[in-house]
GROMACS .gro file of C-alpha atoms in nm:
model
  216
    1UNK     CA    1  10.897  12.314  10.142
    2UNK     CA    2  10.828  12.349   9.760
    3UNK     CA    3  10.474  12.190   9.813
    4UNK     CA    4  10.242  12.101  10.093
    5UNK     CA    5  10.010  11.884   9.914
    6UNK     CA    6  10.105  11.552   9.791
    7UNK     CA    7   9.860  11.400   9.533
    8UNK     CA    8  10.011  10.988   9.492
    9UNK     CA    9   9.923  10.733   9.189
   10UNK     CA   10   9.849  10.351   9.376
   11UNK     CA   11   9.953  10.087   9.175
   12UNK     CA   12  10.339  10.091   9.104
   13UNK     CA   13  10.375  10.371   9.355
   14UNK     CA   14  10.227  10.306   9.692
   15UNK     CA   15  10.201   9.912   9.610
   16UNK     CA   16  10.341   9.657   9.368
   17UNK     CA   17  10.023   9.542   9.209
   18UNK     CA   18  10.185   9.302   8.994
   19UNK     CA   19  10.013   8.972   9.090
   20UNK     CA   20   9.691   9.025   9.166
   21UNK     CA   21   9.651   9.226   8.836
   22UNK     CA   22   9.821   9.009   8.584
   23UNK     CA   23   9.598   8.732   8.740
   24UNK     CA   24   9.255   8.977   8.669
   25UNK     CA   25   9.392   9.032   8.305
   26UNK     CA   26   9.464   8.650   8.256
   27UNK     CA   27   9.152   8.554   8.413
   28UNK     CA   28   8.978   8.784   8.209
   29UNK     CA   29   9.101   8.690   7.904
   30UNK     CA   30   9.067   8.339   7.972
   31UNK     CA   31   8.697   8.336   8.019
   32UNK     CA   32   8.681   8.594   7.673
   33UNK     CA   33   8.863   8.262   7.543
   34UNK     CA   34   9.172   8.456   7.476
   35UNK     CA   35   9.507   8.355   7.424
   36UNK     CA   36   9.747   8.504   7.673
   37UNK     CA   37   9.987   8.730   7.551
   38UNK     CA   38  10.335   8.747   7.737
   39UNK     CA   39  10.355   8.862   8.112
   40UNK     CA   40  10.570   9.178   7.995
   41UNK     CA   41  10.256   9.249   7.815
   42UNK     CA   42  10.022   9.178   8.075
   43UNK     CA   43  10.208   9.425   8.332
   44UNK     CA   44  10.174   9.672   8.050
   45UNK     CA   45   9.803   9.694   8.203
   46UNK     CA   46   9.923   9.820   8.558
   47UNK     CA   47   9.857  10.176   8.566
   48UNK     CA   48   9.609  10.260   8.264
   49UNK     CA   49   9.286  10.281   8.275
   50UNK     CA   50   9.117   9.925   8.201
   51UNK     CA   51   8.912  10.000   7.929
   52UNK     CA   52   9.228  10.175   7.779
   53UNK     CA   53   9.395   9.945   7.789
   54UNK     CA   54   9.230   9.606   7.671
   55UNK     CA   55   9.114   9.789   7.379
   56UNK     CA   56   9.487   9.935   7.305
   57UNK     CA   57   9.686   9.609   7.422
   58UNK     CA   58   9.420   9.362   7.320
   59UNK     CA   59   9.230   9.490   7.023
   60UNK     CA   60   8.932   9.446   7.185
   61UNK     CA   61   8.573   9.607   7.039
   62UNK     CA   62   8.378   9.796   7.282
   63UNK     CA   63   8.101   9.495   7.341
   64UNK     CA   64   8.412   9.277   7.398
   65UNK     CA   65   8.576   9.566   7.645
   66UNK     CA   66   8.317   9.600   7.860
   67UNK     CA   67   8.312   9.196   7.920
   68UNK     CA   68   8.666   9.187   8.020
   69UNK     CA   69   8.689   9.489   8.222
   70UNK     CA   70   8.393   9.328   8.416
   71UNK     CA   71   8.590   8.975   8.439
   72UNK     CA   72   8.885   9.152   8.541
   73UNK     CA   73   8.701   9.325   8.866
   74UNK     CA   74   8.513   9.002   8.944
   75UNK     CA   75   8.837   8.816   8.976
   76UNK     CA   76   9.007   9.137   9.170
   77UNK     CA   77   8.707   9.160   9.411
   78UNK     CA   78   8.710   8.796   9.522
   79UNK     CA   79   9.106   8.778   9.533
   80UNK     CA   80   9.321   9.000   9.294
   81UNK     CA   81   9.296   9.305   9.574
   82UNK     CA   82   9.492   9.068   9.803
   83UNK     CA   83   9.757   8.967   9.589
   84UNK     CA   84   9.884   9.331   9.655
   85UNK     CA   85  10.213   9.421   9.886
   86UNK     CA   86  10.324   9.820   9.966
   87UNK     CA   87  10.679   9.881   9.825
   88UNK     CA   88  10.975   9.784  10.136
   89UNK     CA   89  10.927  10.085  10.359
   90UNK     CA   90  10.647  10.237  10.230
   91UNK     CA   91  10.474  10.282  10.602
   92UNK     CA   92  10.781  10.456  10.746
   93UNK     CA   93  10.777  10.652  10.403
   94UNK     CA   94  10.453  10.809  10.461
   95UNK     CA   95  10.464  10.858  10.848
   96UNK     CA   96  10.803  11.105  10.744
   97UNK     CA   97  10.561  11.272  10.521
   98UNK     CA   98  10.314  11.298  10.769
   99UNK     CA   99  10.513  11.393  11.024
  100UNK     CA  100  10.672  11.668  10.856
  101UNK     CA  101  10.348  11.869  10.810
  102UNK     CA  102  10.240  11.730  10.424
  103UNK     CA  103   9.895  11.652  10.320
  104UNK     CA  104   9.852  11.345  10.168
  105UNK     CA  105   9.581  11.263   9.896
  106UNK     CA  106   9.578  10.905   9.697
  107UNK     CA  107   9.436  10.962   9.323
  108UNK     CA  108   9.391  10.660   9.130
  109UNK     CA  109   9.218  10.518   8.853
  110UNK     CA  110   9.167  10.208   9.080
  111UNK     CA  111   8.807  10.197   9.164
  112UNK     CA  112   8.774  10.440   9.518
  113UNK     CA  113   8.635  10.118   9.698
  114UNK     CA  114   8.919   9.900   9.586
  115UNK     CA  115   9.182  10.125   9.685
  116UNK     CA  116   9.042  10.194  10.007
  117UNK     CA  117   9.036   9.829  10.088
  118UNK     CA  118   9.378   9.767  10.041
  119UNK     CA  119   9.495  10.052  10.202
  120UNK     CA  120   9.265   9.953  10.530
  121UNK     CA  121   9.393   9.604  10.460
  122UNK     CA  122   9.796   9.732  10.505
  123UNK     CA  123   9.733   9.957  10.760
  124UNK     CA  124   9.821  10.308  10.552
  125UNK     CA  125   9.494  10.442  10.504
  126UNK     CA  126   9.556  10.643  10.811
  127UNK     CA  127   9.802  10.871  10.635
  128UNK     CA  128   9.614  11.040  10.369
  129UNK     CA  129   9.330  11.315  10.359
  130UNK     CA  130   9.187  11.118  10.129
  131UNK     CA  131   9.156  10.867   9.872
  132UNK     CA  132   9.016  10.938   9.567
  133UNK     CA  133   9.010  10.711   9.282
  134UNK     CA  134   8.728  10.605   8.998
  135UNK     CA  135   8.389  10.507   8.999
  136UNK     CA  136   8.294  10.163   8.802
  137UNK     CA  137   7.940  10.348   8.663
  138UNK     CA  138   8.113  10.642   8.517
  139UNK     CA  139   8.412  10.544   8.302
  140UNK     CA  140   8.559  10.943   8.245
  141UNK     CA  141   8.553  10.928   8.614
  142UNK     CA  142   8.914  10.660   8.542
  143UNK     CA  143   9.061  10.959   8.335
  144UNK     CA  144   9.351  11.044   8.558
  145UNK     CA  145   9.317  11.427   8.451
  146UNK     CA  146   8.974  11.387   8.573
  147UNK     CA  147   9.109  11.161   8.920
  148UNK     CA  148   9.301  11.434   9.006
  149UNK     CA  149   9.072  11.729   8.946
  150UNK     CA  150   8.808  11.571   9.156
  151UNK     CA  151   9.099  11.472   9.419
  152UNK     CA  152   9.170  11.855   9.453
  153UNK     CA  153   8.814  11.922   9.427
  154UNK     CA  154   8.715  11.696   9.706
  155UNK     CA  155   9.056  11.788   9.943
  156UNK     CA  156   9.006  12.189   9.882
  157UNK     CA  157   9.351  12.207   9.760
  158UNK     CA  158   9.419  12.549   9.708
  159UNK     CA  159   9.823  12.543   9.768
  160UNK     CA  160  10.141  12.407   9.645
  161UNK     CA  161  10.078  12.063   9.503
  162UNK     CA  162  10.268  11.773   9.325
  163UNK     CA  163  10.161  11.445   9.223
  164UNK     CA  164  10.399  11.151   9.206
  165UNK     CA  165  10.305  10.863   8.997
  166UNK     CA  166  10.495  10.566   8.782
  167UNK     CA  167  10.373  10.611   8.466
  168UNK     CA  168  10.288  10.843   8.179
  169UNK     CA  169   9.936  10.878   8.260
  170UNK     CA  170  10.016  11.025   8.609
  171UNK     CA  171  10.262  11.301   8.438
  172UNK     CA  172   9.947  11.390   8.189
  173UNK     CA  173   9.694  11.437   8.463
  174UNK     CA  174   9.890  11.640   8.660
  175UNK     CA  175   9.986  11.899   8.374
  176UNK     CA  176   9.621  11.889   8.314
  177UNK     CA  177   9.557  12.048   8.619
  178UNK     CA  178   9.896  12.259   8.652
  179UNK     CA  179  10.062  12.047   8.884
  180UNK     CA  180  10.435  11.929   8.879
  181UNK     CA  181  10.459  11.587   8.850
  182UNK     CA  182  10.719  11.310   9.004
  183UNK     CA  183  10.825  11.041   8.818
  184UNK     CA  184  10.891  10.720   9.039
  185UNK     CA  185  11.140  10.468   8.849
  186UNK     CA  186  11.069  10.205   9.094
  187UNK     CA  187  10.742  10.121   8.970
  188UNK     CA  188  10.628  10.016   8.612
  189UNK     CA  189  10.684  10.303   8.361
  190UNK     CA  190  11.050  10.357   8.240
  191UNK     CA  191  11.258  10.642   8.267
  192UNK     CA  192  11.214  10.699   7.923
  193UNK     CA  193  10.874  10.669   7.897
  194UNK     CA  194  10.847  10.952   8.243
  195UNK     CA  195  11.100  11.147   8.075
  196UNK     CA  196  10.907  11.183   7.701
  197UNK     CA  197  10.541  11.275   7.898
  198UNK     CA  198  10.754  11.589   8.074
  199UNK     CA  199  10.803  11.504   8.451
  200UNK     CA  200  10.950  11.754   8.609
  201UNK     CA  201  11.153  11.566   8.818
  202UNK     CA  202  11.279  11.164   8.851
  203UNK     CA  203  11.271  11.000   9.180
  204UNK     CA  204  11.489  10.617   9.164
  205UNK     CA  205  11.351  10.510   9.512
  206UNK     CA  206  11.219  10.595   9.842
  207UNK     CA  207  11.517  10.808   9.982
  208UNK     CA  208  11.525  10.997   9.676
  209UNK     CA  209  11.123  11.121   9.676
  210UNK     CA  210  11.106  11.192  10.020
  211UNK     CA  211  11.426  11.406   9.981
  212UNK     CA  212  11.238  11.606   9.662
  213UNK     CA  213  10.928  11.585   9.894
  214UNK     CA  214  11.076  11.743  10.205
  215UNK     CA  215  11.375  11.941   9.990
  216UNK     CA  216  11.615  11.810  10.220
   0.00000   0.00000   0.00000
């Protein structure tokens, strides 16, 4: 196989996040007193960092970032993380993977404690090495050049590895750290978008990336 390590984004790769983070954005802004801009807007902030992205999308100051961005996880811990569903036949997805011999690594810019807990909650934290995401206290820690370089860090990677990932911020991170990257269209970013940050390859669904995967 080209690789043997297989470094994966969460949100709009493993799972649909949709819901459950449009509701933390809405909720957030609501209690900032915001108006709410258009849903196409608010999935804009699936992927991203959070303090990215309510400063980019929203305008927000720093004083009025930080507010949100602790709205947002108050709403996500109480309910948000649940309003969360793995992508049709992710779990047979990943046991293929498994099976044939690949490590598996999650690296998100989810906080690590949130990502764990919905990958207990749907029964697939049992396929990865690891999962390796941010850490509320440290904001560079979100920085997904920095979530994968402590992913590999952590996992003692020292072979062939790819990271697959929806959107733009996934393609960066890996060429940060001299990986290949895999572009998944069925998630949030758009081919165009994966195409301008330089994947090196385009996966439309499932059957597709577990083909590049496993070079079948």
């Amino acid at each position: 196989m080209r690789w043997d390590t297989v470094l994966f984004d969460m949100d709009g790769t493993l799972t649909d996040s949709q819901e459950g983070i449009v509701k933390s954005v809405s909720y957030a802004l609501e209690r900032l007193g915001r108006e709410l801009p258009p849903r196409d807007t608010l999935t804009a902030f699936i992927g991203p960092p959070l303090h990215e992205s309510f400063s980019a999308i929203c305008g927000m100051d720093e004083a009025e970032t930080e507010r949100a961005v602790c709205e947002f996880r108050d709403y996500f811990a109480r309910r948000g993380w649940a309003e969360n569903v793995p992508y049709e036949g992710m779990a047979e997805f990943l046991a293929a993977l498994h099976a044939a011999g690949l490590r598996l690594i999650v690296a998100t810019s989810k906080p690590e404690s949130f990502a764990r807990k919905i990958l207990e909650h749907f029964a697939l934290e049992r396929y990865f090495n690891l999962i390796c995401g941010s850490h509320p206290e440290d904001r560079a820690s979100a920085d997904k050049a920095s979530v994968v370089r402590t992913a590999l860090t952590r996992a003692g990677v020292t072979g062939r590895a790819v990271m697959v990932g929806d959107r733009r911020h996934d393609i960066y991170g890996a060429h940060a750290n001299g990986l290949e990257a895999i572009g998944v269209l069925y998630g949030y970013g758009s081919r165009e978008e994966l195409s301008a940050a330089g994947a090196d390859f385009l996966a439309a669904d499932l059957n597709e990336l577990k083909t590049a995967l496993l070079q079948q």
